[in-house]
Amino acid sequence: MTVRAIVLGFLGVVAICFLNYINDNILKQTFLLGNYLPVAVYGAVIVLVVAINPLLARVHRRLMLSGREIALVLAIVLAACCIPGDSLLRCFTTSLVLPHHFNRLNPGWREKQVLADMPPHMLADVSVNEDKVLNGFVQGLGETDRHIRFFDVPWEAWARPLLFWLPLLLSLWFGLTALAVVIHRQWSEHELLPYPLADFANSLLPEEGQTLSPMLRDRLFWIATGAIFLLHFNNFLYTCFPEVLIPIRRQFDFTALTSSVPFLQEGGGRSLMMPTVFFTVIGFAYLVPSDVSFSLAIGPVLWCITVGFLAKYGLSLTSSLEGASGYIDVKPQTFLLFGANLAVFGVILYCGRKHYLDVARRACGLRPTAPATALAEPEPPEGHVELVRQQAFQSGGSGSLPHAGPSRSGHVGRGCASEVVKSTRTEGGTTPPNAAPAQRPAGSSAFTRSEGVATPATTGEVWAARLFVLCMALFWVQMVAIGLDWQLAMLYMGVVIVFYVVVSRVLAETGLFYCQPFFFPCVAIWGVMGSQALGPQALLIMFMLTTVIMIDPRESIMPLMTNSLKLLERRQINLPRGAWLFALALIVGLCVAIPTALYFQYDLGYAKWDVWGSAMVPQMACKNAVSVQEKLTAMGALEQARNLHGWARFGHMAPNHFCMSALAAGFAVTLLVYVARLRLTWWPLHPVLFLTWPTYPSSLMWGSFLIGWLVKTLIVKYGGVNTYQKLRPIFYGLIAGEVFGAFVPTVIGAVYYWITGEPPGAFRVLPT
């Protein structure tokens, strides 16, 4: 770690956290962040490695940044990407102040006194000066020709909620970052997951002593990058000069085919028949195992067919059974996803049980379950692991080592090489199944670490586990202090951990850079226990926690850090030290992003055009609380529900039976797919199908995954492994070209706004 890399990293944190609100809400360009492949960050990396670094090398080679330094800069900036975008600030300030505004507009809220059930520390204090605090936020305090001063913002009204929310957020984020360190070695070394996003970032970085990476010297990479960049740049120029240029369409209309697929239209599949081509998605679909891309391609279609089929028999998976928000309601589809995520989480724990138990014992000050020599399986010959990784990479598996047979623990780690081997064309023909380990391609069972711990827990993992427990305990204490029963706070915290661990696993396994699990702790607990057991106040607190912390987890901290740790590992950078820098980046990012957002919101008024962040989310918690009160009043159980506390709540549980059936079905089907994938080499489906099939991002990207899967299948079948490997730079180029095609218009739009004072026309590239 060098000082200049750390300084550059934190300068990047400040820049991202300051500029994001301007870009997303004033310029209205492609989101600077928006997903786990933030265009602002990766676009800047492309500029750095392609243009700036070679120029610095020409001046003096000591000025050039090494690959390790760029990796550290990238990892530090990525840590702060969970703050200024959709995962927090898009809805953070609006959720803390606009409930007061909507309370004035909704007589039903005032009649039920819904804000009286809200702990005062969770909302901005409008009693200080309602006109300035609330009306100023809604309408803006600035004038046409004059901006407000920084101290014109009513900071005193925000001190109380920020003193509650910021420690809560930091406790959760620090705990999840520590957990990412704990699980990293199990996923990276024992299960050998591919980490496609980290692999893409690493491919851009130069090796030690070099100016450009091997990928950036490949002609195929530049052909693909240039073609996709020109396509997007042409479409951007069309928004500026529509009378001169012709746009290149990326969206196609196949709605006429909807009726030809049984139950598709009845299940709401008409919108799926207007897919948009995302070249980034095509690139990752080519690079990940084929069962992953195939499952992500057919998932939304299969979901709509399932919904339509069950609707024929009077069963609706998408209707709200309780709640009025339209999003964080009790729905069968939410519990299908919850069951699937529980199954994945259980398999993750089972496959890594020896590693996690060893870390836990050492974190408690106990000795390992067995000496190091007993824990470790026989080590392969020197260099064998790297050889197998390279063979997997050359076979199309991104370095993922498969685990064959009953002892296989890499339940999601089967490389796509296994599917390639069955149809491989090599100079010597298909590799025989009894080939020697050094000659057998990855995809066979040449080398397997079946059950887990090859080496004892490291000191860094032990301290990370202790920090995780401490931070999650603080998170739990703060929820209890705000008025949530300790039992409910414990349940809420447990579902939060499941939520983020599974999202991180999906990202490390599949490269699904835009992912929304669409199940929430408040809804899971609500459906299992029932409204009467929980009461309106406890539910309102959990609704509010959910809308602020995790309503849109498209840039969450733990998945970002999971990939950052892999990138640091590949560049041989100390992971625990990197994690401490990530924690500092979170603090710096909050100190920059929140004042920036509040200043522009009080200067210009909140972004009314953003219906999601400024109208829907701020009302969700209170809408559901009113719905719960109305239901309990009709049952004559409102007073009883308000008087229940602690263990007494569990005596009045009334689970929603339809949702419990959906939970069991999601759990069972996902587990069966895991077993089939482990036992049957021909099995075509990946469990990620049941984690994503009804989600909004999948409905946007399914067509591109289908294209990528089809292209890869044809290349492997008719060209063989060698052709597949030779063409990989093209698909890296598709990713880089689309990222750069979104980054350049964003920069041009910012310059245009700075010169003219007028926002440019909206232009979006990646799925939003």
JSON list of N, CA and C in Angstrom, two decimals, residues 270-298:
[
{"chain": "A", "resi": 270, "resn": "ARG", "atom": "N", "xyz": [-46.15, -9.78, -21.00]},
{"chain": "A", "resi": 270, "resn": "ARG", "atom": "CA", "xyz": [-46.12, -8.96, -22.22]},
{"chain": "A", "resi": 270, "resn": "ARG", "atom": "C", "xyz": [-44.91, -8.03, -22.24]},
{"chain": "A", "resi": 271, "resn": "SER", "atom": "N", "xyz": [-44.58, -7.45, -21.08]},
{"chain": "A", "resi": 271, "resn": "SER", "atom": "CA", "xyz": [-43.44, -6.52, -21.03]},
{"chain": "A", "resi": 271, "resn": "SER", "atom": "C", "xyz": [-42.12, -7.23, -21.31]},
{"chain": "A", "resi": 272, "resn": "LEU", "atom": "N", "xyz": [-42.05, -8.54, -21.04]},
{"chain": "A", "resi": 272, "resn": "LEU", "atom": "CA", "xyz": [-40.82, -9.28, -21.33]},
{"chain": "A", "resi": 272, "resn": "LEU", "atom": "C", "xyz": [-40.54, -9.36, -22.82]},
{"chain": "A", "resi": 273, "resn": "MET", "atom": "N", "xyz": [-41.59, -9.23, -23.60]},
{"chain": "A", "resi": 273, "resn": "MET", "atom": "CA", "xyz": [-41.44, -9.36, -25.05]},
{"chain": "A", "resi": 273, "resn": "MET", "atom": "C", "xyz": [-40.98, -8.07, -25.72]},
{"chain": "A", "resi": 274, "resn": "MET", "atom": "N", "xyz": [-40.51, -7.11, -24.91]},
{"chain": "A", "resi": 274, "resn": "MET", "atom": "CA", "xyz": [-39.88, -5.90, -25.44]},
{"chain": "A", "resi": 274, "resn": "MET", "atom": "C", "xyz": [-38.49, -5.75, -24.82]},
{"chain": "A", "resi": 275, "resn": "PRO", "atom": "N", "xyz": [-37.61, -6.72, -25.07]},
{"chain": "A", "resi": 275, "resn": "PRO", "atom": "CA", "xyz": [-36.31, -6.72, -24.40]},
{"chain": "A", "resi": 275, "resn": "PRO", "atom": "C", "xyz": [-35.38, -5.64, -24.95]},
{"chain": "A", "resi": 276, "resn": "THR", "atom": "N", "xyz": [-34.51, -5.15, -24.08]},
{"chain": "A", "resi": 276, "resn": "THR", "atom": "CA", "xyz": [-33.45, -4.21, -24.46]},
{"chain": "A", "resi": 276, "resn": "THR", "atom": "C", "xyz": [-32.13, -4.95, -24.44]},
{"chain": "A", "resi": 277, "resn": "VAL", "atom": "N", "xyz": [-31.29, -4.70, -25.43]},
{"chain": "A", "resi": 277, "resn": "VAL", "atom": "CA", "xyz": [-29.99, -5.34, -25.51]},
{"chain": "A", "resi": 277, "resn": "VAL", "atom": "C", "xyz": [-29.00, -4.56, -24.66]},
{"chain": "A", "resi": 278, "resn": "PHE", "atom": "N", "xyz": [-28.43, -5.22, -23.66]},
{"chain": "A", "resi": 278, "resn": "PHE", "atom": "CA", "xyz": [-27.37, -4.65, -22.84]},
{"chain": "A", "resi": 278, "resn": "PHE", "atom": "C", "xyz": [-26.10, -5.45, -23.11]},
{"chain": "A", "resi": 279, "resn": "PHE", "atom": "N", "xyz": [-25.12, -4.81, -23.71]},
{"chain": "A", "resi": 279, "resn": "PHE", "atom": "CA", "xyz": [-23.92, -5.52, -24.12]},
{"chain": "A", "resi": 279, "resn": "PHE", "atom": "C", "xyz": [-23.08, -5.95, -22.92]},
{"chain": "A", "resi": 280, "resn": "THR", "atom": "N", "xyz": [-23.19, -5.22, -21.82]},
{"chain": "A", "resi": 280, "resn": "THR", "atom": "CA", "xyz": [-22.50, -5.64, -20.60]},
{"chain": "A", "resi": 280, "resn": "THR", "atom": "C", "xyz": [-23.02, -6.99, -20.14]},
{"chain": "A", "resi": 281, "resn": "VAL", "atom": "N", "xyz": [-24.32, -7.16, -20.19]},
{"chain": "A", "resi": 281, "resn": "VAL", "atom": "CA", "xyz": [-24.93, -8.42, -19.77]},
{"chain": "A", "resi": 281, "resn": "VAL", "atom": "C", "xyz": [-24.51, -9.55, -20.71]},
{"chain": "A", "resi": 282, "resn": "ILE", "atom": "N", "xyz": [-24.48, -9.27, -22.01]},
{"chain": "A", "resi": 282, "resn": "ILE", "atom": "CA", "xyz": [-24.03, -10.29, -22.97]},
{"chain": "A", "resi": 282, "resn": "ILE", "atom": "C", "xyz": [-22.60, -10.71, -22.66]},
{"chain": "A", "resi": 283, "resn": "GLY", "atom": "N", "xyz": [-21.75, -9.73, -22.33]},
{"chain": "A", "resi": 283, "resn": "GLY", "atom": "CA", "xyz": [-20.36, -10.05, -22.01]},
{"chain": "A", "resi": 283, "resn": "GLY", "atom": "C", "xyz": [-20.24, -10.96, -20.81]},
{"chain": "A", "resi": 284, "resn": "PHE", "atom": "N", "xyz": [-20.94, -10.64, -19.72]},
{"chain": "A", "resi": 284, "resn": "PHE", "atom": "CA", "xyz": [-20.86, -11.49, -18.53]},
{"chain": "A", "resi": 284, "resn": "PHE", "atom": "C", "xyz": [-21.51, -12.85, -18.77]},
{"chain": "A", "resi": 285, "resn": "ALA", "atom": "N", "xyz": [-22.58, -12.88, -19.58]},
{"chain": "A", "resi": 285, "resn": "ALA", "atom": "CA", "xyz": [-23.23, -14.16, -19.88]},
{"chain": "A", "resi": 285, "resn": "ALA", "atom": "C", "xyz": [-22.28, -15.10, -20.60]},
{"chain": "A", "resi": 286, "resn": "TYR", "atom": "N", "xyz": [-21.40, -14.56, -21.41]},
{"chain": "A", "resi": 286, "resn": "TYR", "atom": "CA", "xyz": [-20.41, -15.37, -22.12]},
{"chain": "A", "resi": 286, "resn": "TYR", "atom": "C", "xyz": [-19.33, -15.87, -21.16]},
{"chain": "A", "resi": 287, "resn": "LEU", "atom": "N", "xyz": [-19.00, -15.07, -20.15]},
{"chain": "A", "resi": 287, "resn": "LEU", "atom": "CA", "xyz": [-17.85, -15.38, -19.29]},
{"chain": "A", "resi": 287, "resn": "LEU", "atom": "C", "xyz": [-18.20, -16.30, -18.13]},
{"chain": "A", "resi": 288, "resn": "VAL", "atom": "N", "xyz": [-19.46, -16.36, -17.73]},
{"chain": "A", "resi": 288, "resn": "VAL", "atom": "CA", "xyz": [-19.84, -17.19, -16.58]},
{"chain": "A", "resi": 288, "resn": "VAL", "atom": "C", "xyz": [-20.29, -18.56, -17.08]},
{"chain": "A", "resi": 289, "resn": "PRO", "atom": "N", "xyz": [-20.43, -19.55, -16.18]},
{"chain": "A", "resi": 289, "resn": "PRO", "atom": "CA", "xyz": [-20.91, -20.87, -16.59]},
{"chain": "A", "resi": 289, "resn": "PRO", "atom": "C", "xyz": [-22.24, -20.80, -17.33]},
{"chain": "A", "resi": 290, "resn": "SER", "atom": "N", "xyz": [-22.42, -21.68, -18.28]},
{"chain": "A", "resi": 290, "resn": "SER", "atom": "CA", "xyz": [-23.61, -21.64, -19.13]},
{"chain": "A", "resi": 290, "resn": "SER", "atom": "C", "xyz": [-24.89, -21.89, -18.36]},
{"chain": "A", "resi": 291, "resn": "ASP", "atom": "N", "xyz": [-24.83, -22.73, -17.31]},
{"chain": "A", "resi": 291, "resn": "ASP", "atom": "CA", "xyz": [-26.07, -22.95, -16.56]},
{"chain": "A", "resi": 291, "resn": "ASP", "atom": "C", "xyz": [-26.51, -21.70, -15.83]},
{"chain": "A", "resi": 292, "resn": "VAL", "atom": "N", "xyz": [-25.55, -20.83, -15.48]},
{"chain": "A", "resi": 292, "resn": "VAL", "atom": "CA", "xyz": [-25.89, -19.55, -14.86]},
{"chain": "A", "resi": 292, "resn": "VAL", "atom": "C", "xyz": [-26.62, -18.65, -15.84]},
{"chain": "A", "resi": 293, "resn": "SER", "atom": "N", "xyz": [-26.02, -18.42, -17.01]},
{"chain": "A", "resi": 293, "resn": "SER", "atom": "CA", "xyz": [-26.63, -17.52, -17.98]},
{"chain": "A", "resi": 293, "resn": "SER", "atom": "C", "xyz": [-27.95, -18.08, -18.49]},
{"chain": "A", "resi": 294, "resn": "PHE", "atom": "N", "xyz": [-28.05, -19.40, -18.67]},
{"chain": "A", "resi": 294, "resn": "PHE", "atom": "CA", "xyz": [-29.31, -19.99, -19.13]},
{"chain": "A", "resi": 294, "resn": "PHE", "atom": "C", "xyz": [-30.40, -19.81, -18.08]},
{"chain": "A", "resi": 295, "resn": "SER", "atom": "N", "xyz": [-30.07, -20.01, -16.81]},
{"chain": "A", "resi": 295, "resn": "SER", "atom": "CA", "xyz": [-31.06, -19.85, -15.74]},
{"chain": "A", "resi": 295, "resn": "SER", "atom": "C", "xyz": [-31.52, -18.41, -15.62]},
{"chain": "A", "resi": 296, "resn": "LEU", "atom": "N", "xyz": [-30.59, -17.46, -15.73]},
{"chain": "A", "resi": 296, "resn": "LEU", "atom": "CA", "xyz": [-30.97, -16.06, -15.67]},
{"chain": "A", "resi": 296, "resn": "LEU", "atom": "C", "xyz": [-31.77, -15.63, -16.89]},
{"chain": "A", "resi": 297, "resn": "ALA", "atom": "N", "xyz": [-31.59, -16.33, -18.00]},
{"chain": "A", "resi": 297, "resn": "ALA", "atom": "CA", "xyz": [-32.34, -16.00, -19.22]},
{"chain": "A", "resi": 297, "resn": "ALA", "atom": "C", "xyz": [-33.78, -16.50, -19.14]},
{"chain": "A", "resi": 298, "resn": "ILE", "atom": "N", "xyz": [-33.98, -17.72, -18.68]},
{"chain": "A", "resi": 298, "resn": "ILE", "atom": "CA", "xyz": [-35.33, -18.28, -18.71]},
{"chain": "A", "resi": 298, "resn": "ILE", "atom": "C", "xyz": [-36.12, -17.96, -17.45]}
]
